[in-house]
Each structure stands twice: as structure tokens, then as C-alpha cells.
Tab-separated table of C-alpha atoms in Angstrom:
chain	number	residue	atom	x	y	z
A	8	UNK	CA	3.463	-22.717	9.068
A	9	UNK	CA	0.665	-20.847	7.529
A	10	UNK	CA	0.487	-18.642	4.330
A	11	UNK	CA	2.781	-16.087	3.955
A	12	UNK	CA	1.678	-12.559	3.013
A	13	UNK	CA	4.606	-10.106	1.571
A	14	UNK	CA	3.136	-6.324	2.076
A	15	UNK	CA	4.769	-3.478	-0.219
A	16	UNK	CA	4.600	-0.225	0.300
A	17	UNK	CA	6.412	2.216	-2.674
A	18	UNK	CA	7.991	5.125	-3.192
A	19	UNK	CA	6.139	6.416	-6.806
A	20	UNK	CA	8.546	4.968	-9.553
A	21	UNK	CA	10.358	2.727	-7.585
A	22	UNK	CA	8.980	-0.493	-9.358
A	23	UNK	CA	7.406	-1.051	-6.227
A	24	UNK	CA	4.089	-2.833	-7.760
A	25	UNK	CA	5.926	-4.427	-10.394
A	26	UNK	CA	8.381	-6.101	-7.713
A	27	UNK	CA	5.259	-6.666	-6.287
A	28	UNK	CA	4.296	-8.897	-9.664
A	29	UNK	CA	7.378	-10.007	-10.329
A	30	UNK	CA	7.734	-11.713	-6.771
A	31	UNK	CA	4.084	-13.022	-6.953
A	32	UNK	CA	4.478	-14.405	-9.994
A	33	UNK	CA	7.754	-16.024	-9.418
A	34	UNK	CA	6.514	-17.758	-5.867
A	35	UNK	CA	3.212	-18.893	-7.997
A	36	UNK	CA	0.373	-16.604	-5.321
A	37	UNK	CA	-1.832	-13.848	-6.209
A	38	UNK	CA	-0.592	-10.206	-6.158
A	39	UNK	CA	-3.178	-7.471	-5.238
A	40	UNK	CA	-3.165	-3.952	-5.234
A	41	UNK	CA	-6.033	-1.754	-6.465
A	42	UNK	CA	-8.415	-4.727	-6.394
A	43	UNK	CA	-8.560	-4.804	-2.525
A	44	UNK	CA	-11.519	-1.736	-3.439
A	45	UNK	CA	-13.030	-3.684	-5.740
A	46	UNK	CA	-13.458	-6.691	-3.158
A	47	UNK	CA	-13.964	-4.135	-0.381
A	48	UNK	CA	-16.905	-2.849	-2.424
A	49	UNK	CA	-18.057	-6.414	-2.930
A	50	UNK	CA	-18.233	-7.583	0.572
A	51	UNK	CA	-19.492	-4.141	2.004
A	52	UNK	CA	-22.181	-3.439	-0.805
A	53	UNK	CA	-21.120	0.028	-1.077
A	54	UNK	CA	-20.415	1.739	-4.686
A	55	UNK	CA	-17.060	1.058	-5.836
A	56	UNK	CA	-17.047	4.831	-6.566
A	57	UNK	CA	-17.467	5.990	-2.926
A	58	UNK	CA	-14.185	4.451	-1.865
A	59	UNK	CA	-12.449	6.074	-5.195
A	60	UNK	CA	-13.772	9.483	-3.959
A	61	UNK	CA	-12.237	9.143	-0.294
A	62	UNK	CA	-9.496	8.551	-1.737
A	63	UNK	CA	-9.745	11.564	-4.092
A	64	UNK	CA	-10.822	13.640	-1.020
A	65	UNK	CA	-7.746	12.824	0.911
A	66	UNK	CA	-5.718	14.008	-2.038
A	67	UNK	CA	-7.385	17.540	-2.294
A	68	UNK	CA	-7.626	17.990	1.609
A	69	UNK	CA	-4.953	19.092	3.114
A	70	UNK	CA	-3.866	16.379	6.372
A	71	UNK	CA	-3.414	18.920	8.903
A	72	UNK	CA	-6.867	19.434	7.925
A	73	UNK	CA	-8.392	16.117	8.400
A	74	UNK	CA	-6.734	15.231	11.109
A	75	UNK	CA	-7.895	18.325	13.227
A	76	UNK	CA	-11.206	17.297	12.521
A	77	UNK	CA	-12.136	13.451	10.751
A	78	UNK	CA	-9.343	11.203	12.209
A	79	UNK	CA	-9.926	7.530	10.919
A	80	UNK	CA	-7.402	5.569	12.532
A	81	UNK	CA	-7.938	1.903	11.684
A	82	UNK	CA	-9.300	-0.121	14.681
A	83	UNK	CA	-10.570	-2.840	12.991
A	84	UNK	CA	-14.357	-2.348	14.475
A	85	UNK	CA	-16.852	-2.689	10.807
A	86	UNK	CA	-19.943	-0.256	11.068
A	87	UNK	CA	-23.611	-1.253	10.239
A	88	UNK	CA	-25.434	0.183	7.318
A	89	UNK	CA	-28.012	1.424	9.867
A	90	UNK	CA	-25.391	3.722	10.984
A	91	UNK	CA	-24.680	7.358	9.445
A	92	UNK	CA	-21.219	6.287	9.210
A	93	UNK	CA	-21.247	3.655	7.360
A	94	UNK	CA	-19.929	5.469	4.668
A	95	UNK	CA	-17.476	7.212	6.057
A	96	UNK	CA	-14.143	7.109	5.433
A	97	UNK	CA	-12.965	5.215	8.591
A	98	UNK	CA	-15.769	2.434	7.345
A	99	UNK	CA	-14.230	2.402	3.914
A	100	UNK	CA	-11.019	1.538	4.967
A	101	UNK	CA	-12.287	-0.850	8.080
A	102	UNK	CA	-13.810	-2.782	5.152
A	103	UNK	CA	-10.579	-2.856	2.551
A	104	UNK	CA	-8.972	-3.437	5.943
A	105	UNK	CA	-11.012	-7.235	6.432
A	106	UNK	CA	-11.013	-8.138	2.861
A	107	UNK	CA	-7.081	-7.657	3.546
A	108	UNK	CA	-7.624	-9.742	6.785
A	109	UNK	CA	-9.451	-12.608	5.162
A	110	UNK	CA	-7.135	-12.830	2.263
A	111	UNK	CA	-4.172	-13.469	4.583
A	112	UNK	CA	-6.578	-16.224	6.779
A	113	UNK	CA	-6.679	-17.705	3.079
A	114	UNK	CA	-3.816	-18.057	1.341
A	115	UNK	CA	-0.587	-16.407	0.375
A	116	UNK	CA	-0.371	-13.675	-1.305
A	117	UNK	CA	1.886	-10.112	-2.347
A	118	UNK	CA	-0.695	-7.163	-1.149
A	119	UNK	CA	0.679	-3.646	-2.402
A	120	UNK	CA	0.065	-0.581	-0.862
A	121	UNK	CA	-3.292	0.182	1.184
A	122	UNK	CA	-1.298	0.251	4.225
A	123	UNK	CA	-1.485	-3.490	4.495
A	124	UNK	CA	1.519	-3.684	6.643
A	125	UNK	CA	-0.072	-1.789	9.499
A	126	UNK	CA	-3.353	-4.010	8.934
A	127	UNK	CA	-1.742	-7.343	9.243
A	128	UNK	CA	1.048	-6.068	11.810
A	129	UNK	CA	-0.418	-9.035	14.007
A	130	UNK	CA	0.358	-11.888	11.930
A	131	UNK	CA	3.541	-13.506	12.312
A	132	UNK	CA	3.402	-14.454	8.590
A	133	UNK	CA	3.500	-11.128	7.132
A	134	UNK	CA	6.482	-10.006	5.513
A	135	UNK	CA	6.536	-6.203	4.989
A	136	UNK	CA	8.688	-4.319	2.529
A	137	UNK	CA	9.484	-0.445	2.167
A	138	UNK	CA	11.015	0.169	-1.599
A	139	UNK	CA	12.408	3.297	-2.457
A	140	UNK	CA	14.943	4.915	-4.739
A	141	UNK	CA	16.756	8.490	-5.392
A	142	UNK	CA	14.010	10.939	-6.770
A	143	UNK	CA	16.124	10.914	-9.851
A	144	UNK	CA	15.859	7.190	-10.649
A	145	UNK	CA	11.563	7.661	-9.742
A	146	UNK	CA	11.529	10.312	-12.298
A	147	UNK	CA	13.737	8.177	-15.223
A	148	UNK	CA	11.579	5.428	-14.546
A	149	UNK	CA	8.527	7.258	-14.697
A	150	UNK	CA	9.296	8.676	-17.880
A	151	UNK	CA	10.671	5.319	-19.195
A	152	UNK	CA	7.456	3.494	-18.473
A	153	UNK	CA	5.437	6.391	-19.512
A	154	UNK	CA	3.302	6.067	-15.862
A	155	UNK	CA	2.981	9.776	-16.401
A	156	UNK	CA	2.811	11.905	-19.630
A	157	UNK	CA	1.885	15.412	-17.915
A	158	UNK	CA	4.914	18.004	-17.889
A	159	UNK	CA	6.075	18.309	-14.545
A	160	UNK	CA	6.880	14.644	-13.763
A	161	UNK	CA	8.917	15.687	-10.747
A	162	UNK	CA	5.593	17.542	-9.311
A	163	UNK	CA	3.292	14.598	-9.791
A	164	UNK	CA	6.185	11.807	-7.973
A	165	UNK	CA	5.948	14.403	-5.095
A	166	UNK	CA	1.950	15.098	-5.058
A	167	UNK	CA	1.384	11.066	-5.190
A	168	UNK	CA	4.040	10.434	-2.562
A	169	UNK	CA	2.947	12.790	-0.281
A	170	UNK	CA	-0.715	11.587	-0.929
A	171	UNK	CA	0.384	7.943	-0.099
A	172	UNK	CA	1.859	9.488	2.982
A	173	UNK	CA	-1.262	11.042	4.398
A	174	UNK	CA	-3.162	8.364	3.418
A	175	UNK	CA	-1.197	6.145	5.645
A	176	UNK	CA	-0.898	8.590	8.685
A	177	UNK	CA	-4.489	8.943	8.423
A	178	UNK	CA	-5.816	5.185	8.757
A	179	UNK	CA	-2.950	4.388	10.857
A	180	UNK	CA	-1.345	7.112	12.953
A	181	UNK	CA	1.920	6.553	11.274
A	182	UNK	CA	4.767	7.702	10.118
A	183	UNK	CA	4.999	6.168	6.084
A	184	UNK	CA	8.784	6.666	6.274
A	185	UNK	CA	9.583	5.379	8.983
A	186	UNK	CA	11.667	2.399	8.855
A	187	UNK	CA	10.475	0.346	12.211
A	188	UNK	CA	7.444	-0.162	10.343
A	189	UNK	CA	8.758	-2.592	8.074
A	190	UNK	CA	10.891	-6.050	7.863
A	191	UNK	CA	13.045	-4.856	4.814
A	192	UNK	CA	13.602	-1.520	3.377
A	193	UNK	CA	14.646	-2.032	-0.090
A	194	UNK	CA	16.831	0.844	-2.941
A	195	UNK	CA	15.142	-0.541	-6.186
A	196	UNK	CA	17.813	1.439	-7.458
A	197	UNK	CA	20.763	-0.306	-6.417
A	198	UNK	CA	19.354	-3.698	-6.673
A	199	UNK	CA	17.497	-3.845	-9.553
A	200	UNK	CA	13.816	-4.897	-9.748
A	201	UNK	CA	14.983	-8.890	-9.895
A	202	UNK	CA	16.992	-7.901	-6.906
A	203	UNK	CA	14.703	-7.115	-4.581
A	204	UNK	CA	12.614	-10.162	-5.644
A	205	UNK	CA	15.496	-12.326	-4.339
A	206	UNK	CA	16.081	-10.268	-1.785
A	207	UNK	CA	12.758	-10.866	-0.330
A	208	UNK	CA	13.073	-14.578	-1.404
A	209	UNK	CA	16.178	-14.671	0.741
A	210	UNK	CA	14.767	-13.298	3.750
A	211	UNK	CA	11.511	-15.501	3.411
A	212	UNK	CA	14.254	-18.420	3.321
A	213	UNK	CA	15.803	-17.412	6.292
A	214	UNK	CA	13.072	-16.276	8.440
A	215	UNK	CA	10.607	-19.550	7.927
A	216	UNK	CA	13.417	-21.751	7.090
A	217	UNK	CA	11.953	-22.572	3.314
A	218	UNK	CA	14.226	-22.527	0.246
């Protein structure tokens, strides 16, 4: 059995990345998150900054938009810096794409968000999680953990969820909701942050046969 890689994808407010923690630290492995750009930027040599402002770009531009025109589904293919696309957004994400790739070839490891479920669909290791709540629950817990302190929290859940939406149809071709993509769908809501840890502990348990 090789390493096992748990993928979450959240709903803003969910707890998402701090189930994400919580499970990482509990199993003893690394969690990553906003890091993969970091490394990305590392192994590429491209500014840190460019792959912040695709990011930002795909936030102000409407998808309908980009998709008529600058579709970047993932393939997996890197492009040279003597190409004019090497900065482009389809190379940005090829690049988070193979640090994601390399960190499952080396150990075990929570990776949240980035669409690292789609990236790592291959592997037979990869455990991927969907966790969502009510849109009242994102918005109590949003003000609770003070992860927003603008005046229309309701506004900002749905702007970043809808952002985290494109941004996976975009590099992917599909649909964020949908549950088929993932292994276990989980209502941080009803279970409780600890709950989906053991949740996903349990299914680990069953599925590889490891306490």
C-alpha cells in the first residue's frame, strides 16, 4: 500500500481547511493548501505573484467569458519557458498540478482545495472529500471565526464559492458540485468538525483495511 492522499474541497465556512488540519494533524502527515503556489512557483521559477494574479483574474472575469475564449483544462502536458505560454494560466496550474503529483509519489498527505481531486483522480490512494453545510451555518461560522469582517458576509460566502466553482470548471471541465466527483460528501454541520475527521478516518479504515 502506498501513501494515502485525502483531497478536500469546501464550501466557504464549512471548516473545510480546518478539517483539513485537524485530520492531518491527527494521522501525523502534512496538510497543504495555499502552499501548493508557493512550491509551484519554486519548481517552475515563475513569480509567486503571477499565479496570485490568475487567480485574481479568474475572480473578476466572468466564466462564460473565459471559457468562450482561454479554456485551460488540465492535461497534465508542462510548457517550456521558450514558449509564449509559459505563463499562461493553463501552465500555472499544469505546474501546481505536478508539485501536487510529486507530493502524492512522496508521502501522505491532506491537500485542500486546488482541485486536487481531479489532479490525482488516477491514483488509487487518493481519498477525496466534498464538505459543505447550510449557507446559514457558513455565514455563523464566518462571523464566529472572524474569516471576514466586511458587511455583507452573505455576499462574500457567495462571490468566493462561486469563484472556487469556476476555478474548478475551468482547469478541469467540471462540475464543483457534483457529487460523482468525490469519495465522501460530508455536512460539517451535522457532524461537527471532529466528525468528519472520523468520518474520513473510518472510511480510510475500511477502504485500505488500516485501523
Amino acid at each position: 500500500m502506498g501513501n494515502i492522499v485525502i483531497t478536500i474541497a469546501r464550501h466557504f465556512g464549512s471548516g473545510g481547511k480546518t478539517i483539513g488540519e485537524m485530520l492531518a494533524k491527527d494521522m501525523g502527515i502534512p496538510c497543504y493548501a495555499l502552499e501548493i503556489i508557493k512550491m509551484a512557483s519554486e519548481e517552475s521559477g515563475i513569480s509567486e505573484a503571477l499565479f496570485n494574479q490568475a487567480d485574481e483574474r479568474l475572480k473578476r472575469t466572468p466564466l462564460s467569458t473565459r471559457l468562450g475564449s482561454t479554456k485551460a483544462e488540465y492535461t497534465g502536458d508542462l510548457i517550456g519557458p521558450g514558449s509564449s505560454q509559459f505563463v499562461s494560466d493553463k501552465n500555472l496550474f499544469n505546474y501546481q498540478a505536478k508539485v501536487m503529483r510529486d507530493l502524492a509519489e512522496k508521502e501522505s498527505c491532506v491537500i485542500v482545495g486546488r482541485a486536487a481531486d481531479y489532479v490525482l483522480k488516477g491514483n488509487p490512494n487518493v481519498v477525496s472529500v466534498f464538505v459543505h453545510a447550510s449557507k446559514e451555518y457558513c455565514i455563523q461560522q464566518t462571523i464566529e471565526r472572524r474569516a471576514y469582517t466586511g458587511k455583507d458576509v452573505e455576499k462574500f460566502i457567495e462571490r468566493t464559492d462561486r469563484y472556487r466553482s469556476d476555478f474548478y470548471r475551468y482547469y478541469t471541465g467540471q462540475d464543483w458540485h457534483d457529487a460523482r466527483n468525490y469519495d465522501l460528501c460530508l455536512n460539517s454541520e451535522r457532524l461537527g468538525f471532529e466528525g468528519c475527521v472520523e468520518e474520513i478516518k473510518s472510511y480510510i479504515g475500511i477502504r485500505f483495511g488500516q485501523k
